Amino acid sequence: MKHSDRKRADILAAAVTEFRAYGYDNTSMDRIADAAGASKRTVYNHFGSKDQMFEAIVHELMDRSDVLSDFRYEPDQPLPKQLKSIGNQILNVFSDEGYRDLARVVLSRLIVVPQCSAIISEHSSRINTMLADWMRAAHRDQRLNVPRPELAAEQFVGMLMSFGFWPALFCVQKKGLDVKQSTFVNQTVTMFLKGYQPD
Amino acid sequence: MKHSDRKRADILAAAVTEFRAYGYDNTSMDRIADAAGASKRTVYNHFGSKDQMFEAIVHELMDRSDVLSDFRYEPDQPLPKQLKSIGNQILNVFSDEGYRDLARVVLSRLIVVPQCSAIISEHSSRINTMLADWMRAAHRDQRLNVPRPELAAEQFVGMLMSFGFWPALFCVQKKGLDVKQSTFVNQTVTMFLKGYQPD
DNA sequence: CAGAAATTACACTGGTGAGTGTATTTTTCG
DNA sequence: CGAAAAATACACTCACCAGTGTAATTTCTG
């Protein structure tokens, strides 16, 4: 890796760390430069302004959740097995500490930069659509009775997120609910499939 | 109402509006004073500092969700009816525009003022506990099979929030899912009860 | 190695905003 | 009414910070 690229990466990483610790507005470009072990001028050579640097961070956040590929419906595999795998895939992305750091920085800036919501919208609806497709396939196969696949997808993802993403994002510790991710996913898949099981 | 109290309320309201529109750090005390039709000095006489003013806003947020009283379990009422009522109660609080404005301001400041998460934690766990109690009662009554009431409560609230709170909070419009609140609640209650129905 | 490209140190500008001091006017209340 | 409490106008301090200019140094690349 070239020295220049290394610098760029260092700066971006330092920016996320500092933004995460102090918030966007309370982090000066001088501090980012310091933390990255770079000079302020270099920071400005790579990212024209503080805003552009933030934009770069938003892009990094988006790239992260692109690892979620299609949730393929397998006609010859048991539904619980398939849905558990999907659930764990989703939670693995969203419960990653690095992903949450990025998300915190971006979400806390949403008031000031509302354009971000369009981007987030895009991504969350991508996951939802993929999951709804899976539901529709299972419905067509008569192994599930899901009259509204989009609504059902929303429900499923909602349960996962409110277990493994939102509380951790806001550093809220859950009292009285101390279970592993896999336990929660299993339990949720079981309940969900029973709730949508054909008559 | 005394002139002094009126001023205080005006200032607080103006602060929420401005913070909501521009974010905490990009809102100057001068602007708040202007928007409230008060002098800067009066602002400082009521709230010693910008931070203290923010604190007052947090307290207002907390008071709002205290309207949720016990979710009483009624042995002689149908479960769907009871749970729908609970679901709608919850969503009525969280989908109120004023509540969301407050929540946006507070959440966007969480990075800088992590103490807030303890407060939020308190509140979300309060709702969860109340709902878990309801579940436990229905389980004891053998009308539901809920081995883990806390987990089930988390699931139920999670579905509601990810329909009616998070997207609206972040101004994310949901593509491909255009249903009324009551429809979503009804559908969710039906699925949930079927998923936890006793064998 | 030689020239180009990137990095650095550092000083500097211009703007903004939190919080204060003060003298004056308005509101409250016995 | 009359005195105390609150509100106002306004000027002012002090600190912080985004972004720039420049000249010297280091790193890349042919």
Tab-separated table of C-alpha atoms (C1' of nucleotides) in Angstrom:
chain	number	residue	atom	x	y	z
A	1	MET	CA	0.000	0.000	0.000
A	2	LYS	CA	1.281	3.398	-0.936
A	3	HIS	CA	2.140	5.873	1.729
A	4	SER	CA	-0.544	8.209	0.440
A	5	ASP	CA	-3.306	5.606	0.609
A	6	ARG	CA	-2.209	4.586	4.054
A	7	LYS	CA	-2.519	8.186	5.181
A	8	ARG	CA	-5.978	8.480	3.728
A	9	ALA	CA	-7.144	5.374	5.549
A	10	ASP	CA	-5.555	6.537	8.794
A	11	ILE	CA	-7.322	9.862	8.554
A	12	LEU	CA	-10.687	8.300	7.881
A	13	ALA	CA	-10.294	5.886	10.773
A	14	ALA	CA	-9.215	8.656	13.090
A	15	ALA	CA	-12.166	10.744	12.006
A	16	VAL	CA	-14.635	7.996	12.854
A	17	THR	CA	-12.999	7.462	16.223
A	18	GLU	CA	-13.031	11.133	17.115
A	19	PHE	CA	-16.542	11.768	15.818
A	20	ARG	CA	-17.698	8.733	17.756
A	21	ALA	CA	-16.096	10.024	20.939
A	22	TYR	CA	-16.937	13.717	20.779
A	23	GLY	CA	-19.558	14.173	18.071
A	24	TYR	CA	-19.121	15.815	14.705
A	25	ASP	CA	-19.310	19.424	15.800
A	26	ASN	CA	-17.058	18.993	18.792
A	27	THR	CA	-14.274	17.438	16.795
A	28	SER	CA	-11.863	19.837	15.171
A	29	MET	CA	-9.954	19.072	12.036
A	30	ASP	CA	-6.792	19.723	14.007
A	31	ARG	CA	-7.655	16.938	16.399
A	32	ILE	CA	-8.398	14.518	13.584
A	33	ALA	CA	-5.059	15.349	12.001
A	34	ASP	CA	-3.308	14.773	15.301
A	35	ALA	CA	-5.068	11.481	15.968
A	36	ALA	CA	-4.222	10.288	12.469
A	37	GLY	CA	-0.602	11.320	12.818
A	38	ALA	CA	-0.944	13.537	9.812
A	39	SER	CA	-0.720	17.222	9.199
A	40	LYS	CA	-3.841	19.286	8.882
A	41	ARG	CA	-2.895	20.175	5.339
A	42	THR	CA	-2.798	16.529	4.352
A	43	VAL	CA	-6.254	16.057	5.752
A	44	TYR	CA	-7.491	18.856	3.530
A	45	ASN	CA	-5.636	17.458	0.539
A	46	HIS	CA	-7.482	14.155	0.849
A	47	PHE	CA	-10.895	15.471	1.850
A	48	GLY	CA	-11.656	18.955	0.683
A	49	SER	CA	-13.673	19.871	3.736
A	50	LYS	CA	-15.105	18.531	6.949
A	51	ASP	CA	-18.400	17.899	5.195
A	52	GLN	CA	-16.798	15.890	2.440
A	53	MET	CA	-15.037	13.814	5.029
A	54	PHE	CA	-18.356	13.063	6.641
A	55	GLU	CA	-19.703	12.050	3.254
A	56	ALA	CA	-16.879	9.574	2.868
A	57	ILE	CA	-17.893	8.068	6.201
A	58	VAL	CA	-21.481	7.685	5.047
A	59	HIS	CA	-20.269	5.796	2.012
A	60	GLU	CA	-18.239	3.467	4.163
A	61	LEU	CA	-21.343	2.733	6.228
A	62	MET	CA	-23.316	1.846	3.137
A	63	ASP	CA	-20.642	-0.436	1.770
A	64	ARG	CA	-20.719	-2.435	4.959
A	65	SER	CA	-24.289	-3.598	4.680
A	66	ASP	CA	-23.843	-4.462	1.019
A	67	VAL	CA	-22.305	-7.737	2.090
A	68	LEU	CA	-25.843	-8.979	2.583
A	69	SER	CA	-26.542	-10.775	-0.645
A	70	ASP	CA	-29.772	-12.390	-1.740
A	71	PHE	CA	-31.642	-14.455	0.795
A	72	ARG	CA	-32.208	-17.373	-1.472
A	73	TYR	CA	-35.291	-19.509	-0.882
A	74	GLU	CA	-34.434	-23.207	-0.915
A	75	PRO	CA	-37.487	-25.384	-1.620
A	76	ASP	CA	-35.851	-28.483	-0.193
A	77	GLN	CA	-34.457	-27.026	3.030
A	78	PRO	CA	-36.413	-26.714	6.288
A	79	LEU	CA	-37.796	-23.226	6.844
A	80	PRO	CA	-36.412	-22.803	10.374
A	81	LYS	CA	-32.931	-23.550	9.164
A	82	GLN	CA	-33.203	-21.035	6.311
A	83	LEU	CA	-34.736	-18.271	8.381
A	84	LYS	CA	-32.259	-18.720	11.210
A	85	SER	CA	-29.439	-18.357	8.754
A	86	ILE	CA	-30.985	-15.170	7.374
A	87	GLY	CA	-31.548	-13.789	10.848
A	88	ASN	CA	-27.994	-14.442	11.889
A	89	GLN	CA	-26.618	-12.938	8.695
A	90	ILE	CA	-28.534	-9.752	9.360
A	91	LEU	CA	-27.528	-9.531	12.992
A	92	ASN	CA	-23.912	-10.223	12.193
A	93	VAL	CA	-23.782	-7.072	10.136
A	94	PHE	CA	-25.713	-4.871	12.497
A	95	SER	CA	-24.209	-6.022	15.736
A	96	ASP	CA	-20.661	-5.441	14.578
A	97	GLU	CA	-19.064	-2.811	16.783
A	98	GLY	CA	-17.412	-1.042	13.865
A	99	TYR	CA	-20.674	-0.841	12.012
A	100	ARG	CA	-22.384	0.606	15.042
A	101	ASP	CA	-19.702	3.233	15.466
A	102	LEU	CA	-20.273	4.366	11.914
A	103	ALA	CA	-24.021	4.261	12.364
A	104	ARG	CA	-23.887	6.363	15.512
A	105	VAL	CA	-21.890	9.037	13.788
A	106	VAL	CA	-24.146	9.120	10.767
A	107	LEU	CA	-27.445	8.959	12.634
A	108	SER	CA	-26.480	11.660	15.079
A	109	ARG	CA	-25.899	13.902	12.085
A	110	LEU	CA	-29.250	13.207	10.451
A	111	ILE	CA	-30.916	16.325	11.776
A	112	VAL	CA	-28.290	18.471	10.137
A	113	VAL	CA	-27.876	16.431	6.957
A	114	PRO	CA	-31.321	15.073	6.125
A	115	GLN	CA	-30.137	13.767	2.758
A	116	CYS	CA	-28.663	10.860	4.660
A	117	SER	CA	-32.097	9.522	5.384
A	118	ALA	CA	-32.639	8.853	1.704
A	119	ILE	CA	-29.517	6.731	1.648
A	120	ILE	CA	-30.441	4.859	4.797
A	121	SER	CA	-33.921	4.417	3.416
A	122	GLU	CA	-32.473	2.829	0.314
A	123	HIS	CA	-30.483	0.343	2.324
A	124	SER	CA	-33.075	-0.665	4.843
A	125	SER	CA	-35.607	-1.185	2.106
A	126	ARG	CA	-33.121	-3.328	0.215
A	127	ILE	CA	-32.932	-5.806	3.080
A	128	ASN	CA	-36.665	-5.668	3.496
A	129	THR	CA	-37.331	-6.403	-0.141
A	130	MET	CA	-34.948	-9.325	-0.151
A	131	LEU	CA	-36.644	-10.801	2.874
A	132	ALA	CA	-40.119	-10.158	1.463
A	133	ASP	CA	-39.090	-12.069	-1.652
A	134	TRP	CA	-38.129	-15.010	0.496
A	135	MET	CA	-41.506	-14.842	2.242
A	136	ARG	CA	-43.347	-14.677	-1.039
A	137	ALA	CA	-41.506	-17.721	-2.313
A	138	ALA	CA	-42.357	-19.713	0.812
A	139	HIS	CA	-45.954	-18.572	0.495
A	140	ARG	CA	-46.200	-19.638	-3.114
A	141	ASP	CA	-44.741	-22.961	-2.089
A	142	GLN	CA	-47.587	-23.210	0.463
A	143	ARG	CA	-45.200	-23.793	3.304
A	144	LEU	CA	-46.149	-20.464	4.870
A	145	ASN	CA	-49.280	-18.346	4.935
A	146	VAL	CA	-48.023	-14.790	4.501
A	147	PRO	CA	-50.648	-12.599	2.869
A	148	ARG	CA	-48.474	-9.483	3.247
A	149	PRO	CA	-44.827	-10.351	2.701
A	150	GLU	CA	-43.570	-6.771	3.109
A	151	LEU	CA	-45.356	-6.375	6.402
A	152	ALA	CA	-44.072	-9.726	7.624
A	153	ALA	CA	-40.522	-8.831	6.612
A	154	GLU	CA	-40.826	-5.616	8.566
A	155	GLN	CA	-41.949	-7.565	11.606
A	156	PHE	CA	-39.119	-10.021	11.417
A	157	VAL	CA	-36.378	-7.470	10.924
A	158	GLY	CA	-37.982	-5.287	13.578
A	159	MET	CA	-37.668	-7.976	16.183
A	160	LEU	CA	-34.032	-8.578	15.352
A	161	MET	CA	-33.090	-4.927	15.336
A	162	SER	CA	-34.764	-4.104	18.563
A	163	PHE	CA	-32.845	-6.935	20.161
A	164	GLY	CA	-29.435	-6.533	18.611
A	165	PHE	CA	-29.092	-3.084	17.142
A	166	TRP	CA	-31.013	-0.199	18.667
A	167	PRO	CA	-30.186	-0.840	22.316
A	168	ALA	CA	-26.519	-1.335	21.564
A	169	LEU	CA	-26.494	1.680	19.282
A	170	PHE	CA	-27.686	3.915	22.060
A	171	CYS	CA	-25.661	2.075	24.692
A	172	VAL	CA	-28.840	1.107	26.453
A	173	GLN	CA	-28.357	-1.980	28.512
A	174	LYS	CA	-31.346	-4.255	28.574
A	175	LYS	CA	-32.419	-5.158	32.045
A	176	GLY	CA	-33.996	-8.529	32.643
A	177	LEU	CA	-33.259	-9.919	29.212
A	178	ASP	CA	-29.943	-11.653	29.072
A	179	VAL	CA	-29.850	-14.066	26.165
A	180	LYS	CA	-27.356	-14.880	23.432
A	181	GLN	CA	-27.935	-13.711	19.893
A	182	SER	CA	-28.463	-17.245	18.644
A	183	THR	CA	-31.052	-17.932	21.339
A	184	PHE	CA	-32.988	-14.850	20.425
A	185	VAL	CA	-32.841	-15.642	16.730
A	186	ASN	CA	-33.956	-19.232	17.281
A	187	GLN	CA	-36.788	-18.209	19.522
A	188	THR	CA	-37.903	-15.504	17.122
A	189	VAL	CA	-37.795	-17.770	14.100
A	190	THR	CA	-39.856	-20.388	15.928
A	191	MET	CA	-42.493	-17.902	17.004
A	192	PHE	CA	-42.596	-16.214	13.605
A	193	LEU	CA	-42.990	-19.422	11.636
A	194	LYS	CA	-45.691	-20.658	13.971
A	195	GLY	CA	-47.461	-17.345	13.647
A	196	TYR	CA	-47.478	-17.615	9.858
A	197	GLN	CA	-47.888	-21.350	9.577
A	198	PRO	CA	-50.547	-22.413	7.044
A	199	ASP	CA	-53.817	-23.673	8.504
B	1	MET	CA	-50.063	31.963	34.098
B	2	LYS	CA	-47.435	34.412	35.211
B	3	HIS	CA	-45.446	36.313	32.667
B	4	SER	CA	-42.273	34.686	33.931
B	5	ASP	CA	-43.605	31.138	33.546
B	6	ARG	CA	-44.924	31.931	30.104
B	7	LYS	CA	-41.448	33.124	29.080
B	8	ARG	CA	-39.871	29.977	30.419
B	9	ALA	CA	-42.240	27.788	28.437
B	10	ASP	CA	-41.726	29.867	25.301
B	11	ILE	CA	-37.997	29.525	25.581
B	12	LEU	CA	-38.150	25.782	26.066
B	13	ALA	CA	-40.470	25.356	23.098
B	14	ALA	CA	-38.296	27.557	20.927
B	15	ALA	CA	-35.245	25.591	21.962
B	16	VAL	CA	-36.817	22.301	20.912
B	17	THR	CA	-37.867	23.772	17.584
B	18	GLU	CA	-34.462	25.222	16.840
B	19	PHE	CA	-32.534	22.184	18.018
B	20	ARG	CA	-34.812	20.025	15.924
B	21	ALA	CA	-34.209	22.165	12.859
B	22	TYR	CA	-30.484	22.840	13.117
B	23	GLY	CA	-29.109	20.457	15.726
B	24	TYR	CA	-27.812	21.310	19.168
B	25	ASP	CA	-24.405	22.610	18.198
B	26	ASN	CA	-25.626	24.665	15.288
B	27	THR	CA	-28.184	26.511	17.338
B	28	SER	CA	-26.925	29.578	19.123
B	29	MET	CA	-28.415	30.887	22.319
B	30	ASP	CA	-29.013	34.154	20.484
B	31	ARG	CA	-31.206	32.394	17.974
B	32	ILE	CA	-33.193	30.623	20.679
B	33	ALA	CA	-33.751	33.923	22.433
B	34	ASP	CA	-34.916	35.489	19.184
B	35	ALA	CA	-37.256	32.623	18.348
B	36	ALA	CA	-38.726	32.761	21.824
B	37	GLY	CA	-39.188	36.498	21.665
B	38	ALA	CA	-37.056	36.881	24.747
B	39	SER	CA	-33.756	38.495	25.490
B	40	LYS	CA	-30.633	36.406	25.727
B	41	ARG	CA	-30.232	37.440	29.330
B	42	THR	CA	-33.653	36.079	30.213
B	43	VAL	CA	-32.732	32.784	28.655
B	44	TYR	CA	-29.689	32.617	30.891
B	45	ASN	CA	-31.730	33.623	33.915
B	46	HIS	CA	-34.066	30.656	33.429
B	47	PHE	CA	-31.512	28.088	32.345
B	48	GLY	CA	-28.025	28.699	33.582
B	49	SER	CA	-26.357	27.336	30.468
B	50	LYS	CA	-27.015	25.658	27.161
B	51	ASP	CA	-26.330	22.299	28.758
B	52	GLN	CA	-28.833	22.858	31.517
B	53	MET	CA	-31.417	23.816	28.957
B	54	PHE	CA	-30.810	20.564	27.174
B	55	GLU	CA	-31.270	18.745	30.454
B	56	ALA	CA	-34.671	20.375	30.877
B	57	ILE	CA	-35.621	19.049	27.451
B	58	VAL	CA	-34.612	15.536	28.418
B	59	HIS	CA	-36.862	15.740	31.434
B	60	GLU	CA	-39.763	16.818	29.295
B	61	LEU	CA	-39.197	13.796	27.062
B	62	MET	CA	-39.283	11.480	30.032
B	63	ASP	CA	-42.499	12.905	31.382
B	64	ARG	CA	-44.190	12.227	28.088
B	65	SER	CA	-43.884	8.476	28.116
B	66	ASP	CA	-44.972	8.265	31.719
B	67	VAL	CA	-48.566	8.432	30.541
B	68	LEU	CA	-48.314	4.720	29.829
B	69	SER	CA	-49.844	3.150	32.889
B	70	ASP	CA	-50.066	-0.528	33.741
B	71	PHE	CA	-51.097	-2.897	31.004
B	72	ARG	CA	-53.655	-4.708	33.084
B	73	TYR	CA	-54.334	-8.326	32.245
B	74	GLU	CA	-58.078	-9.005	32.117
B	75	PRO	CA	-58.906	-12.707	32.582
B	76	ASP	CA	-62.347	-12.350	31.036
B	77	GLN	CA	-61.443	-10.308	27.965
B	78	PRO	CA	-60.249	-11.776	24.645
B	79	LEU	CA	-56.487	-11.645	24.249
B	80	PRO	CA	-56.514	-9.994	20.796
B	81	LYS	CA	-58.616	-7.166	22.103
B	82	GLN	CA	-56.316	-6.602	25.071
B	83	LEU	CA	-53.106	-6.799	23.119
B	84	LYS	CA	-54.385	-4.543	20.362
B	85	SER	CA	-55.271	-1.953	22.931
B	86	ILE	CA	-51.780	-2.192	24.433
B	87	GLY	CA	-50.163	-1.957	21.028
B	88	ASN	CA	-52.121	1.101	20.086
B	89	GLN	CA	-51.410	2.771	23.418
B	90	ILE	CA	-47.702	2.307	22.863
B	91	LEU	CA	-47.753	3.535	19.295
B	92	ASN	CA	-49.862	6.532	20.196
B	93	VAL	CA	-47.113	7.774	22.465
B	94	PHE	CA	-44.245	7.037	20.135
B	95	SER	CA	-45.809	8.206	16.911
B	96	ASP	CA	-46.712	11.606	18.299
B	97	GLU	CA	-44.864	14.230	16.299
B	98	GLY	CA	-43.972	16.270	19.354
B	99	TYR	CA	-42.546	13.235	21.073
B	100	ARG	CA	-40.470	12.403	18.052
B	101	ASP	CA	-39.100	15.933	17.841
B	102	LEU	CA	-37.934	15.656	21.406
B	103	ALA	CA	-36.547	12.199	20.800
B	104	ARG	CA	-34.575	13.321	17.771
B	105	VAL	CA	-32.947	16.101	19.707
B	106	VAL	CA	-32.079	13.874	22.631
B	107	LEU	CA	-30.856	10.931	20.588
B	108	SER	CA	-28.673	13.059	18.375
B	109	ARG	CA	-26.923	14.261	21.515
B	110	LEU	CA	-26.332	10.820	22.940
B	111	ILE	CA	-22.757	10.616	21.750
B	112	VAL	CA	-21.874	13.777	23.592
B	113	VAL	CA	-24.031	13.171	26.667
B	114	PRO	CA	-23.953	9.434	27.258
B	115	GLN	CA	-25.741	9.787	30.584
B	116	CYS	CA	-28.940	10.121	28.562
B	117	SER	CA	-28.787	6.464	27.681
B	118	ALA	CA	-29.359	5.536	31.307
B	119	ILE	CA	-32.561	7.538	31.279
B	120	ILE	CA	-33.755	6.076	28.011
B	121	SER	CA	-32.815	2.672	29.296
B	122	GLU	CA	-34.992	3.214	32.331
B	123	HIS	CA	-37.982	4.099	30.246
B	124	SER	CA	-37.781	1.429	27.621
B	125	SER	CA	-37.297	-1.206	30.266
B	126	ARG	CA	-40.327	0.109	32.123
B	127	ILE	CA	-42.574	-0.546	29.153
B	128	ASN	CA	-40.948	-3.884	28.609
B	129	THR	CA	-41.497	-4.974	32.177
B	130	MET	CA	-45.132	-3.959	32.116
B	131	LEU	CA	-45.688	-5.929	28.944
B	132	ALA	CA	-43.768	-8.924	30.259
B	133	ASP	CA	-46.045	-8.919	33.290
B	134	TRP	CA	-49.046	-9.076	31.028
B	135	MET	CA	-47.495	-12.007	29.165
B	136	ARG	CA	-46.739	-13.807	32.388
B	137	ALA	CA	-50.319	-13.407	33.541
B	138	ALA	CA	-51.687	-14.805	30.288
B	139	HIS	CA	-49.221	-17.670	30.516
B	140	ARG	CA	-50.239	-18.514	34.069
B	141	ASP	CA	-53.815	-18.449	32.900
B	142	GLN	CA	-52.822	-20.992	30.238
B	143	ARG	CA	-54.208	-18.862	27.453
B	144	LEU	CA	-50.727	-18.318	26.053
B	145	ASN	CA	-47.518	-20.362	25.990
B	146	VAL	CA	-44.776	-17.841	26.671
B	147	PRO	CA	-41.786	-19.485	28.323
B	148	ARG	CA	-39.762	-16.223	28.212
B	149	PRO	CA	-42.041	-13.258	28.821
B	150	GLU	CA	-39.243	-10.661	28.677
B	151	LEU	CA	-38.057	-11.957	25.355
B	152	ALA	CA	-41.590	-12.031	23.994
B	153	ALA	CA	-42.222	-8.485	25.189
B	154	GLU	CA	-39.072	-7.372	23.412
B	155	GLN	CA	-40.292	-9.003	20.234
B	156	PHE	CA	-43.687	-7.387	20.386
B	157	VAL	CA	-42.455	-3.888	21.131
B	158	GLY	CA	-39.707	-4.343	18.549
B	159	MET	CA	-42.212	-4.971	15.796
B	160	LEU	CA	-44.230	-1.917	16.734
B	161	MET	CA	-41.252	0.390	17.006
B	162	SER	CA	-39.709	-0.635	13.768
B	163	PHE	CA	-43.007	0.082	12.076
B	164	GLY	CA	-44.058	3.285	13.761
B	165	PHE	CA	-41.092	4.868	15.450
B	166	TRP	CA	-37.625	4.347	14.029
B	167	PRO	CA	-38.404	5.076	10.377
B	168	ALA	CA	-40.357	8.185	11.243
B	169	LEU	CA	-37.689	9.274	13.693
B	170	PHE	CA	-35.060	9.216	11.007
B	171	CYS	CA	-37.453	10.478	8.339
B	172	VAL	CA	-36.995	7.293	6.419
B	173	GLN	CA	-39.949	6.593	4.212
B	174	LYS	CA	-40.831	2.950	3.915
B	175	LYS	CA	-41.095	1.815	0.354
B	176	GLY	CA	-43.538	-0.927	-0.505
B	177	LEU	CA	-45.252	-0.969	2.860
B	178	ASP	CA	-48.140	1.391	3.008
B	179	VAL	CA	-50.499	0.360	5.780
B	180	LYS	CA	-52.322	2.186	8.538
B	181	GLN	CA	-51.155	1.900	12.120
B	182	SER	CA	-54.250	-0.050	13.141
B	183	THR	CA	-53.759	-2.541	10.318
B	184	PHE	CA	-50.189	-3.155	11.325
B	185	VAL	CA	-51.125	-3.547	14.982
B	186	ASN	CA	-53.956	-5.939	14.195
B	187	GLN	CA	-51.799	-8.014	11.907
B	188	THR	CA	-48.978	-8.098	14.423
B	189	VAL	CA	-51.225	-9.082	17.305
B	190	THR	CA	-52.725	-11.889	15.257
B	191	MET	CA	-49.371	-13.270	14.231
B	192	PHE	CA	-47.902	-12.884	17.710
B	193	LEU	CA	-50.776	-14.632	19.476
B	194	LYS	CA	-50.741	-17.463	16.972
B	195	GLY	CA	-47.003	-17.789	17.411
B	196	TYR	CA	-47.391	-18.137	21.178
B	197	GLN	CA	-50.663	-19.998	21.245
B	198	PRO	CA	-50.675	-22.997	23.605
B	199	ASP	CA	-50.455	-26.412	21.952
C	1	DC	C1'	19.252	9.556	-9.509
C	2	DA	C1'	16.058	13.420	-10.816
C	3	DG	C1'	11.873	15.579	-11.066
C	4	DA	C1'	7.059	15.238	-9.680
C	5	DA	C1'	3.803	14.486	-6.140
C	6	DA	C1'	2.598	14.242	-1.550
C	7	DT	C1'	3.493	15.553	3.314
C	8	DT	C1'	4.702	18.636	6.921
C	9	DA	C1'	5.109	22.708	10.123
C	10	DC	C1'	3.277	26.841	11.124
C	11	DA	C1'	1.428	31.143	11.006
C	12	DC	C1'	-2.668	33.598	9.867
C	13	DT	C1'	-7.651	35.133	8.726
C	14	DG	C1'	-12.352	35.613	9.505
C	15	DG	C1'	-16.247	34.162	11.618
C	16	DT	C1'	-19.006	32.446	15.271
C	17	DG	C1'	-20.867	31.655	19.663
C	18	DA	C1'	-21.141	30.914	24.951
C	19	DG	C1'	-21.501	33.515	28.633
C	20	DT	C1'	-21.163	38.175	31.378
C	21	DG	C1'	-21.878	43.067	33.128
C	22	DT	C1'	-24.713	46.869	33.394
C	23	DA	C1'	-28.009	50.263	33.213
C	24	DT	C1'	-32.892	50.704	32.068
C	25	DT	C1'	-37.649	49.323	31.729
C	26	DT	C1'	-41.487	46.285	32.754
C	27	DT	C1'	-44.072	43.104	35.697
C	28	DT	C1'	-45.467	41.266	40.055
C	29	DC	C1'	-47.488	41.529	44.462
C	30	DG	C1'	-48.043	43.046	49.359
D	1	DC	C1'	-49.030	52.894	45.070
D	2	DG	C1'	-44.232	51.372	45.817
D	3	DA	C1'	-40.524	48.179	46.296
D	4	DA	C1'	-38.677	43.833	44.746
D	5	DA	C1'	-38.234	40.639	41.002
D	6	DA	C1'	-37.891	39.776	36.340
D	7	DA	C1'	-37.052	41.194	31.526
D	8	DT	C1'	-34.570	43.881	28.081
D	9	DA	C1'	-30.952	46.060	25.073
D	10	DC	C1'	-26.451	45.971	24.050
D	11	DA	C1'	-21.819	45.971	24.227
D	12	DC	C1'	-18.004	43.119	25.232
D	13	DT	C1'	-14.580	39.151	26.250
D	14	DC	C1'	-12.525	34.995	25.256
D	15	DA	C1'	-11.990	30.811	23.113
D	16	DC	C1'	-12.440	27.844	19.434
D	17	DC	C1'	-12.220	26.380	14.714
D	18	DA	C1'	-12.695	25.814	9.392
D	19	DG	C1'	-10.003	26.696	5.922
D	20	DT	C1'	-5.697	28.913	3.435
D	21	DG	C1'	-0.830	30.186	2.026
D	22	DT	C1'	3.812	29.078	1.927
D	23	DA	C1'	8.223	27.266	2.077
D	24	DA	C1'	10.745	23.266	3.363
D	25	DT	C1'	10.979	18.153	3.549
D	26	DT	C1'	9.827	13.438	2.356
D	27	DT	C1'	8.154	9.882	-0.724
D	28	DC	C1'	7.086	8.046	-5.179
D	29	DT	C1'	8.143	6.781	-9.941
D	30	DG	C1'	10.220	6.581	-14.490
